[in-house]
Amino acid sequence: LMEVREGSARILVPKAERIYDAPVFYNPVMALNRDISVLAVSVLKPGRVLDALSATGIRGIRYALETPAGEVWLNDISEDAFRLILENARRNLGVEGEMLGERRFVFRGEKTVVANHDDANRLMAEKFRYFDFLDLDPFGSPVEFLDTALRSVKRRGVLAVTATDTGVLCGAYRQACRRKYLAEPIRGELCHEAGLRILIGTVVRYAAKYDLGVEVLLAYYRDHYFRAFLRLRSGAKKADRSVSMLGYLRQEASGRFEYETGFLPERLPSHGPLWLGPLKEQRFVEETLKLAEKKALAHKKTLPFLEVLAKELDLPFHYDTHALARRNGLQVGKLADVIEALREIGYRATRTHFSPTAIKTDAPFDAVLEAMKPLK
Ligand code: SAM
């Protein structure tokens, strides 16, 4: 084991050549994911938080140390992970805990922290409508935990999900996407945004059967994973409204795309169903950013990344200038020039976090192509 510092926590993590060989998983790259999550929890001020798939405990321990949450649960199915969670909780909380049954340990200090050794699905089934903020951070897809998570989180709570099965959601493994997400993925330059929207769309459909609607507080793609903070809304009408924001995407060889909401696609081939609503609540992102400017963060890219997210135009899909150039035999110019050219003729245009070579704009496809051509 070796000690690492992340945020306010100092935790023991296994030493390993490659992170996936370690008996308990810890990925330092994910410090950005945890930073944003800590900021989100701080803004949302939930009472009870669950880190359902906790590994070393780092995420839940940071929630306990760095946010106003009053009660934090850390759970893992692995025996090694549970032992490490106990050790890390003891070190960081500075209190001795006590066993509570066979698989549970509780630390009562300023905060109540519960370490739990169980299948997350079993714990979430036991804790019905208990958590205000529930975090799913699995290996791969979160789908196998969605049903119990939606029952374990309160009906006005927040569900945070990570998905690292990028290849599946981006269409590299089409059958797997159909199996896990009941959706048709797209390949090419829109695959990451479409993958994120397929993930959100899946949660919307799972939630709808419990008469729960979904609002996106913030969703993003980064370092080969997807992350979404989703606010639940109780009631059949809220669920209907969320379902009405699902739809389909089509793209031509030129890169021109169109999308439409609807339960079934109007024409084939279409990609989806996927979420066509917003990927952020501007006020939430701004509050998160404001906090990020004041707080010591673990990852040096967290703040600049949040700045990009805050400025980004929130419209479905984007134009990747490199892909458009390739598809249409054009030269690749400076991104800033394309944005400027579109703004000059009255359209809105910004960079997007999905790709350093892409823009979000309300301009039509032909205007984007025109803006990419060198000035006369
Ligand atoms: N959240 C951690 C972090 O931020 O560092 C990383 C979690 S790691 C990606 C996924 C964890 O889920 C592993 O530690 C694994 O043992 C655990 N796990 C897998 N299946 C589980 C299940 N059914 N119930 C509970 N834990 C499970």
Short mmCIF file of C-alpha atoms and ligand atoms in Angstrom, two decimals:
data_model
loop_
_atom_site.label_atom_id
_atom_site.label_comp_id
_atom_site.label_asym_id
_atom_site.label_seq_id
_atom_site.Cartn_x
_atom_site.Cartn_y
_atom_site.Cartn_z
CA LEU A 1 0.00 0.00 0.00
CA MET A 2 1.01 3.60 -0.43
CA GLU A 3 -0.50 6.84 0.76
CA VAL A 4 -1.92 9.35 -1.69
CA ARG A 5 -3.46 12.76 -1.04
CA GLU A 6 -6.53 13.81 -2.89
CA GLY A 7 -8.53 16.87 -1.87
CA SER A 8 -8.75 16.85 1.93
CA ALA A 9 -8.27 13.08 2.10
CA ARG A 10 -5.14 11.01 2.62
CA ILE A 11 -5.82 7.46 1.67
CA LEU A 12 -4.03 4.18 1.32
CA VAL A 13 -4.19 2.65 -2.13
CA PRO A 14 -2.62 -0.57 -3.43
CA LYS A 15 0.65 -0.24 -5.33
CA ALA A 16 0.37 -1.74 -8.78
CA GLU A 17 2.03 -1.48 -12.18
CA ARG A 18 -1.33 -1.01 -13.88
CA ILE A 19 -4.40 0.23 -12.03
CA TYR A 20 -6.59 -2.64 -13.21
CA ASP A 21 -4.19 -5.20 -11.65
CA ALA A 22 -4.60 -3.79 -8.15
CA PRO A 23 -6.74 -5.73 -5.65
CA VAL A 24 -8.66 -2.52 -4.91
CA PHE A 25 -9.20 0.04 -7.63
CA TYR A 26 -7.89 3.61 -7.50
CA ASN A 27 -7.51 5.80 -10.58
CA PRO A 28 -5.81 9.19 -10.03
CA VAL A 29 -7.14 10.47 -13.38
CA MET A 30 -10.63 10.21 -11.89
CA ALA A 31 -9.71 12.90 -9.35
CA LEU A 32 -11.37 15.34 -11.77
CA ASN A 33 -14.57 13.29 -11.69
CA ARG A 34 -14.41 13.27 -7.87
CA ASP A 35 -13.60 17.01 -7.71
CA ILE A 36 -16.69 17.86 -9.75
CA SER A 37 -18.75 15.43 -7.67
CA VAL A 38 -17.54 17.01 -4.41
CA LEU A 39 -18.45 20.44 -5.81
CA ALA A 40 -21.86 19.16 -6.92
CA VAL A 41 -22.60 17.66 -3.50
CA SER A 42 -21.47 20.91 -1.85
CA VAL A 43 -23.86 22.94 -4.02
CA LEU A 44 -26.76 20.50 -3.56
CA LYS A 45 -26.29 20.01 0.21
CA PRO A 46 -27.90 16.57 0.43
CA GLY A 47 -28.44 15.05 3.88
CA ARG A 48 -27.71 11.41 3.11
CA VAL A 49 -25.24 10.30 0.47
CA LEU A 50 -24.39 6.85 -0.86
CA ASP A 51 -21.15 5.96 -2.63
CA ALA A 52 -22.50 2.58 -3.74
CA LEU A 53 -19.34 1.25 -5.45
CA SER A 54 -16.64 2.69 -3.29
CA ALA A 55 -13.40 0.68 -3.82
CA THR A 56 -10.83 2.52 -1.61
CA GLY A 57 -13.52 4.79 -0.13
CA ILE A 58 -11.90 7.91 -1.59
CA ARG A 59 -15.08 9.33 -3.09
CA GLY A 60 -17.29 8.91 -0.03
CA ILE A 61 -14.50 10.03 2.30
CA ARG A 62 -14.12 13.21 0.28
CA TYR A 63 -17.90 13.74 0.50
CA ALA A 64 -17.65 13.37 4.28
CA LEU A 65 -14.65 15.71 4.61
CA GLU A 66 -15.38 18.32 1.95
CA THR A 67 -19.16 18.73 1.71
CA PRO A 68 -22.01 19.57 4.11
CA ALA A 69 -23.53 16.03 3.78
CA GLY A 70 -24.51 14.75 7.23
CA GLU A 71 -24.51 10.99 6.63
CA VAL A 72 -22.31 9.22 4.09
CA TRP A 73 -22.41 5.53 3.20
CA LEU A 74 -19.49 3.76 1.50
CA ASN A 75 -20.21 0.35 0.07
CA ASP A 76 -18.32 -2.32 -1.82
CA ILE A 77 -18.88 -6.00 -2.53
CA SER A 78 -15.19 -6.87 -2.33
CA GLU A 79 -13.70 -8.02 0.96
CA ASP A 80 -10.36 -6.33 0.20
CA ALA A 81 -12.12 -3.09 -0.65
CA PHE A 82 -14.21 -3.19 2.53
CA ARG A 83 -11.11 -3.64 4.69
CA LEU A 84 -9.41 -0.74 2.95
CA ILE A 85 -12.52 1.45 3.28
CA LEU A 86 -12.50 0.79 7.05
CA GLU A 87 -8.82 1.68 7.33
CA ASN A 88 -9.16 4.81 5.20
CA ALA A 89 -12.29 5.97 7.03
CA ARG A 90 -10.57 5.50 10.42
CA ARG A 91 -7.52 7.51 9.31
CA ASN A 92 -9.48 10.38 7.81
CA LEU A 93 -12.34 10.74 10.24
CA GLY A 94 -10.19 10.44 13.34
CA VAL A 95 -12.78 8.40 15.22
CA GLU A 96 -13.02 4.71 16.04
CA GLY A 97 -16.07 3.07 14.60
CA GLU A 98 -18.17 0.17 15.78
CA MET A 99 -19.58 -2.90 14.10
CA LEU A 100 -23.28 -2.76 13.37
CA GLY A 101 -24.25 -6.29 12.41
CA GLU A 102 -21.95 -8.49 10.35
CA ARG A 103 -21.38 -6.37 7.29
CA ARG A 104 -21.63 -2.84 8.56
CA PHE A 105 -19.39 -0.47 10.48
CA VAL A 106 -20.42 2.97 11.68
CA PHE A 107 -18.21 5.96 12.50
CA ARG A 108 -19.93 8.59 14.58
CA GLY A 109 -18.04 11.87 14.58
CA GLU A 110 -19.01 15.24 13.23
CA LYS A 111 -20.60 13.23 10.42
CA THR A 112 -22.05 9.76 10.46
CA VAL A 113 -20.10 7.57 8.07
CA VAL A 114 -21.20 4.01 7.42
CA ALA A 115 -18.94 1.46 5.74
CA ASN A 116 -20.91 -1.41 4.27
CA HIS A 117 -19.79 -4.72 2.78
CA ASP A 118 -22.46 -5.95 0.39
CA ASP A 119 -23.74 -6.19 -3.13
CA ALA A 120 -24.81 -2.64 -3.94
CA ASN A 121 -28.11 -3.90 -5.30
CA ARG A 122 -28.90 -5.57 -2.00
CA LEU A 123 -28.00 -2.50 0.05
CA MET A 124 -30.04 -0.22 -2.21
CA ALA A 125 -33.02 -2.57 -2.07
CA GLU A 126 -32.83 -2.48 1.74
CA LYS A 127 -32.55 1.31 1.92
CA PHE A 128 -35.77 2.23 0.12
CA ARG A 129 -36.12 5.98 -0.66
CA TYR A 130 -33.37 6.74 1.81
CA PHE A 131 -30.60 8.69 0.05
CA ASP A 132 -30.69 12.30 -1.12
CA PHE A 133 -27.68 11.80 -3.39
CA LEU A 134 -26.75 8.43 -4.79
CA ASP A 135 -23.50 7.87 -6.69
CA LEU A 136 -22.91 4.97 -9.08
CA ASP A 137 -19.30 4.72 -10.19
CA PRO A 138 -18.93 1.21 -11.61
CA PHE A 139 -16.47 -0.58 -13.85
CA GLY A 140 -18.16 -0.20 -17.23
CA SER A 141 -21.90 0.30 -17.42
CA PRO A 142 -24.15 1.40 -14.53
CA VAL A 143 -27.25 -0.28 -16.01
CA GLU A 144 -27.21 -3.28 -13.68
CA PHE A 145 -27.63 -0.90 -10.72
CA LEU A 146 -30.20 1.53 -12.14
CA ASP A 147 -33.41 -0.10 -10.94
CA THR A 148 -32.40 -0.43 -7.32
CA ALA A 149 -30.72 2.99 -7.37
CA LEU A 150 -33.94 4.63 -8.54
CA ARG A 151 -35.77 2.98 -5.64
CA SER A 152 -33.11 3.79 -3.06
CA VAL A 153 -32.77 7.47 -3.91
CA LYS A 154 -35.51 9.77 -2.65
CA ARG A 155 -38.11 10.83 -5.18
CA ARG A 156 -36.69 14.33 -5.33
CA GLY A 157 -33.11 13.19 -4.90
CA VAL A 158 -30.13 13.28 -7.21
CA LEU A 159 -28.63 10.32 -9.01
CA ALA A 160 -25.04 10.61 -10.21
CA VAL A 161 -23.84 8.03 -12.71
CA THR A 162 -20.51 7.29 -14.34
CA ALA A 163 -20.21 5.02 -17.38
CA THR A 164 -16.80 3.87 -18.58
CA ASP A 165 -18.08 1.56 -21.31
CA THR A 166 -17.35 4.22 -23.91
CA GLY A 167 -16.77 1.72 -26.69
CA VAL A 168 -20.29 0.37 -26.18
CA LEU A 169 -22.03 3.76 -26.05
CA CYS A 170 -19.96 5.05 -28.99
CA GLY A 171 -20.91 2.24 -31.29
CA ALA A 172 -17.70 0.20 -31.36
CA TYR A 173 -19.74 -2.70 -29.96
CA ARG A 174 -23.15 -2.14 -31.45
CA GLN A 175 -24.77 -5.32 -30.16
CA ALA A 176 -23.64 -4.53 -26.62
CA CYS A 177 -25.24 -1.08 -26.91
CA ARG A 178 -28.51 -2.64 -28.06
CA ARG A 179 -28.37 -5.15 -25.18
CA LYS A 180 -27.44 -2.79 -22.37
CA TYR A 181 -29.09 0.45 -23.47
CA LEU A 182 -31.74 -0.73 -25.97
CA ALA A 183 -30.40 1.91 -28.30
CA GLU A 184 -28.74 2.21 -31.69
CA PRO A 185 -25.41 4.04 -31.28
CA ILE A 186 -23.64 6.19 -33.89
CA ARG A 187 -20.00 6.04 -34.94
CA GLY A 188 -17.89 8.98 -36.03
CA GLU A 189 -17.46 12.47 -34.65
CA LEU A 190 -20.82 12.63 -32.87
CA CYS A 191 -20.36 9.35 -31.00
CA HIS A 192 -19.35 10.83 -27.64
CA GLU A 193 -22.20 13.29 -27.39
CA ALA A 194 -24.62 10.66 -28.71
CA GLY A 195 -23.24 8.12 -26.21
CA LEU A 196 -23.80 10.52 -23.32
CA ARG A 197 -27.32 11.17 -24.56
CA ILE A 198 -28.01 7.43 -24.91
CA LEU A 199 -26.89 6.97 -21.30
CA ILE A 200 -29.18 9.76 -20.04
CA GLY A 201 -32.02 8.50 -22.24
CA THR A 202 -31.67 5.08 -20.64
CA VAL A 203 -31.98 6.53 -17.13
CA VAL A 204 -35.03 8.51 -18.29
CA ARG A 205 -36.72 5.31 -19.46
CA TYR A 206 -35.82 3.39 -16.29
CA ALA A 207 -37.10 6.28 -14.15
CA ALA A 208 -40.31 6.77 -16.12
CA LYS A 209 -41.77 3.42 -15.06
CA TYR A 210 -41.61 4.60 -11.43
CA ASP A 211 -43.38 7.86 -12.45
CA LEU A 212 -40.14 9.76 -12.03
CA GLY A 213 -38.99 12.55 -14.30
CA VAL A 214 -35.35 13.44 -14.86
CA GLU A 215 -33.69 16.84 -15.15
CA VAL A 216 -30.03 17.09 -16.11
CA LEU A 217 -28.03 19.22 -13.69
CA LEU A 218 -24.79 18.52 -15.54
CA ALA A 219 -23.60 15.83 -17.93
CA TYR A 220 -20.25 15.54 -19.65
CA TYR A 221 -17.75 13.33 -21.44
CA ARG A 222 -14.09 13.27 -20.42
CA ASP A 223 -11.07 10.92 -20.35
CA HIS A 224 -13.08 8.07 -21.90
CA TYR A 225 -15.95 8.14 -19.45
CA PHE A 226 -19.40 9.69 -19.22
CA ARG A 227 -20.79 11.38 -16.13
CA ALA A 228 -24.28 12.70 -15.40
CA PHE A 229 -25.85 14.39 -12.36
CA LEU A 230 -29.57 13.84 -12.63
CA ARG A 231 -32.26 15.48 -10.50
CA LEU A 232 -35.35 13.32 -10.08
CA ARG A 233 -38.86 14.75 -10.17
CA SER A 234 -41.81 12.89 -8.74
CA GLY A 235 -45.00 12.29 -10.75
CA ALA A 236 -46.36 10.77 -13.96
CA LYS A 237 -46.50 14.17 -15.70
CA LYS A 238 -42.84 14.82 -14.91
CA ALA A 239 -41.98 11.39 -16.28
CA ASP A 240 -44.02 12.07 -19.45
CA ARG A 241 -42.22 15.35 -19.96
CA SER A 242 -38.83 13.64 -19.69
CA VAL A 243 -39.86 10.86 -22.06
CA SER A 244 -41.07 13.49 -24.54
CA MET A 245 -37.49 14.77 -24.73
CA LEU A 246 -36.20 11.49 -26.09
CA GLY A 247 -35.68 11.17 -29.81
CA TYR A 248 -33.42 10.26 -32.69
CA LEU A 249 -30.40 11.49 -34.63
CA ARG A 250 -29.55 11.09 -38.30
CA GLN A 251 -26.33 12.05 -40.06
CA GLU A 252 -25.39 12.25 -43.75
CA ALA A 253 -22.01 11.54 -45.34
CA SER A 254 -21.36 15.31 -45.56
CA GLY A 255 -21.62 15.54 -41.77
CA ARG A 256 -24.99 17.31 -41.90
CA PHE A 257 -27.17 16.04 -39.06
CA GLU A 258 -30.75 16.33 -37.96
CA TYR A 259 -32.55 15.22 -34.85
CA GLU A 260 -36.16 14.96 -33.78
CA THR A 261 -38.01 14.17 -30.58
CA GLY A 262 -40.50 11.33 -30.73
CA PHE A 263 -41.15 7.91 -29.30
CA LEU A 264 -40.38 6.23 -32.62
CA PRO A 265 -38.02 7.43 -35.36
CA GLU A 266 -39.66 9.12 -38.35
CA ARG A 267 -37.18 7.72 -40.84
CA LEU A 268 -34.47 5.11 -40.96
CA PRO A 269 -31.61 4.75 -40.43
CA SER A 270 -31.79 6.69 -37.14
CA HIS A 271 -29.70 6.55 -33.99
CA GLY A 272 -31.28 6.42 -30.58
CA PRO A 273 -33.42 6.67 -28.62
CA LEU A 274 -31.40 9.38 -26.93
CA TRP A 275 -31.91 12.40 -24.70
CA LEU A 276 -32.41 15.63 -26.66
CA GLY A 277 -32.91 17.92 -23.66
CA PRO A 278 -30.31 20.14 -22.00
CA LEU A 279 -26.99 18.77 -20.70
CA LYS A 280 -26.75 21.35 -17.94
CA GLU A 281 -28.69 23.67 -15.69
CA GLN A 282 -26.80 26.92 -16.16
CA ARG A 283 -27.32 28.10 -12.57
CA PHE A 284 -26.06 24.84 -11.15
CA VAL A 285 -22.93 24.92 -13.32
CA GLU A 286 -22.24 28.52 -12.39
CA GLU A 287 -22.58 27.81 -8.67
CA THR A 288 -20.28 24.81 -9.09
CA LEU A 289 -17.77 26.96 -10.94
CA LYS A 290 -17.94 29.70 -8.33
CA LEU A 291 -17.17 27.17 -5.62
CA ALA A 292 -14.37 25.67 -7.71
CA GLU A 293 -12.69 29.08 -7.87
CA LYS A 294 -12.52 29.23 -4.06
CA LYS A 295 -11.82 25.63 -3.15
CA ALA A 296 -8.59 23.65 -3.24
CA LEU A 297 -9.11 21.00 -5.92
CA ALA A 298 -7.26 17.75 -6.46
CA HIS A 299 -6.94 17.88 -10.25
CA LYS A 300 -5.39 20.80 -12.12
CA LYS A 301 -7.84 20.52 -15.01
CA THR A 302 -11.05 20.66 -12.95
CA LEU A 303 -11.38 24.44 -13.00
CA PRO A 304 -10.57 25.02 -16.70
CA PHE A 305 -12.89 22.15 -17.60
CA LEU A 306 -15.77 23.66 -15.62
CA GLU A 307 -15.11 26.99 -17.35
CA VAL A 308 -15.53 25.34 -20.74
CA LEU A 309 -18.74 23.65 -19.56
CA ALA A 310 -20.13 26.92 -18.21
CA LYS A 311 -19.55 28.78 -21.50
CA GLU A 312 -20.64 26.00 -23.82
CA LEU A 313 -23.80 26.53 -25.87
CA ASP A 314 -26.29 23.88 -24.76
CA LEU A 315 -27.80 22.58 -28.00
CA PRO A 316 -27.92 18.98 -29.23
CA PHE A 317 -24.81 17.94 -31.14
CA HIS A 318 -21.92 19.82 -32.65
CA TYR A 319 -19.74 20.29 -35.73
CA ASP A 320 -16.24 18.93 -35.67
CA THR A 321 -14.24 21.12 -38.05
CA HIS A 322 -11.69 18.41 -38.78
CA ALA A 323 -14.37 15.87 -39.62
CA LEU A 324 -16.29 18.40 -41.75
CA ALA A 325 -13.13 19.34 -43.60
CA ARG A 326 -12.37 15.70 -44.31
CA ARG A 327 -15.93 14.93 -45.33
CA ASN A 328 -16.20 17.94 -47.67
CA GLY A 329 -12.67 18.39 -49.00
CA LEU A 330 -12.06 21.67 -47.16
CA GLN A 331 -9.01 23.11 -45.45
CA VAL A 332 -8.97 23.12 -41.68
CA GLY A 333 -8.81 26.68 -40.39
CA LYS A 334 -8.57 28.04 -36.88
CA LEU A 335 -11.50 27.14 -34.66
CA ALA A 336 -11.62 30.68 -33.27
CA ASP A 337 -11.99 32.05 -36.82
CA VAL A 338 -14.93 29.79 -37.61
CA ILE A 339 -16.63 30.80 -34.35
CA GLU A 340 -15.97 34.47 -35.12
CA ALA A 341 -17.27 34.16 -38.68
CA LEU A 342 -20.52 32.61 -37.45
CA ARG A 343 -20.98 35.22 -34.75
CA GLU A 344 -20.43 38.00 -37.27
CA ILE A 345 -23.42 36.85 -39.26
CA GLY A 346 -25.57 36.70 -36.16
CA TYR A 347 -25.37 33.09 -35.01
CA ARG A 348 -24.36 31.83 -31.62
CA ALA A 349 -21.26 29.63 -31.52
CA THR A 350 -18.93 28.32 -28.80
CA ARG A 351 -16.31 25.69 -28.22
CA THR A 352 -17.49 22.39 -26.78
CA HIS A 353 -15.94 20.08 -24.21
CA PHE A 354 -16.72 17.10 -26.47
CA SER A 355 -13.80 17.89 -28.78
CA PRO A 356 -11.07 20.53 -28.99
CA THR A 357 -11.72 20.82 -32.75
CA ALA A 358 -15.51 21.19 -32.59
CA ILE A 359 -18.09 23.94 -32.15
CA LYS A 360 -21.64 24.15 -30.90
CA THR A 361 -23.77 26.56 -32.88
CA ASP A 362 -27.35 27.39 -33.80
CA ALA A 363 -26.19 28.07 -37.36
CA PRO A 364 -27.41 25.73 -40.11
CA PHE A 365 -25.00 23.25 -41.66
CA ASP A 366 -24.41 25.29 -44.84
CA ALA A 367 -23.51 28.39 -42.82
CA VAL A 368 -20.95 26.35 -40.89
CA LEU A 369 -19.37 25.07 -44.10
CA GLU A 370 -19.29 28.62 -45.47
CA ALA A 371 -17.66 29.89 -42.26
CA MET A 372 -14.96 27.25 -42.65
CA LYS A 373 -13.94 28.51 -46.10
CA PRO A 374 -11.01 30.93 -46.12
CA LEU A 375 -11.91 34.64 -46.25
CA LYS A 376 -12.15 36.06 -49.75
N1 SAM B 1 -15.87 4.95 -6.77
C1 SAM B 1 -14.47 4.53 -6.75
C2 SAM B 1 -13.55 5.74 -6.88
O1 SAM B 1 -14.02 6.88 -7.13
O2 SAM B 1 -12.33 5.55 -6.74
C3 SAM B 1 -14.16 3.51 -7.81
C4 SAM B 1 -15.09 2.36 -7.89
S1 SAM B 1 -14.56 1.03 -8.91
C5 SAM B 1 -14.64 1.72 -10.52
C6 SAM B 1 -15.92 -0.09 -8.87
C7 SAM B 1 -16.06 -0.87 -7.57
O3 SAM B 1 -17.32 -1.54 -7.60
C8 SAM B 1 -15.01 -1.94 -7.33
O4 SAM B 1 -14.33 -1.68 -6.13
C9 SAM B 1 -15.83 -3.25 -7.21
O5 SAM B 1 -15.36 -4.12 -6.19
C10 SAM B 1 -17.19 -2.75 -6.85
N2 SAM B 1 -18.33 -3.61 -7.23
C11 SAM B 1 -18.52 -4.31 -8.37
N3 SAM B 1 -19.72 -4.92 -8.35
C12 SAM B 1 -20.31 -4.57 -7.19
C13 SAM B 1 -21.57 -4.86 -6.60
N4 SAM B 1 -22.46 -5.64 -7.22
N5 SAM B 1 -21.86 -4.32 -5.40
C14 SAM B 1 -20.96 -3.53 -4.76
N6 SAM B 1 -19.76 -3.23 -5.26
C15 SAM B 1 -19.43 -3.73 -6.46
#
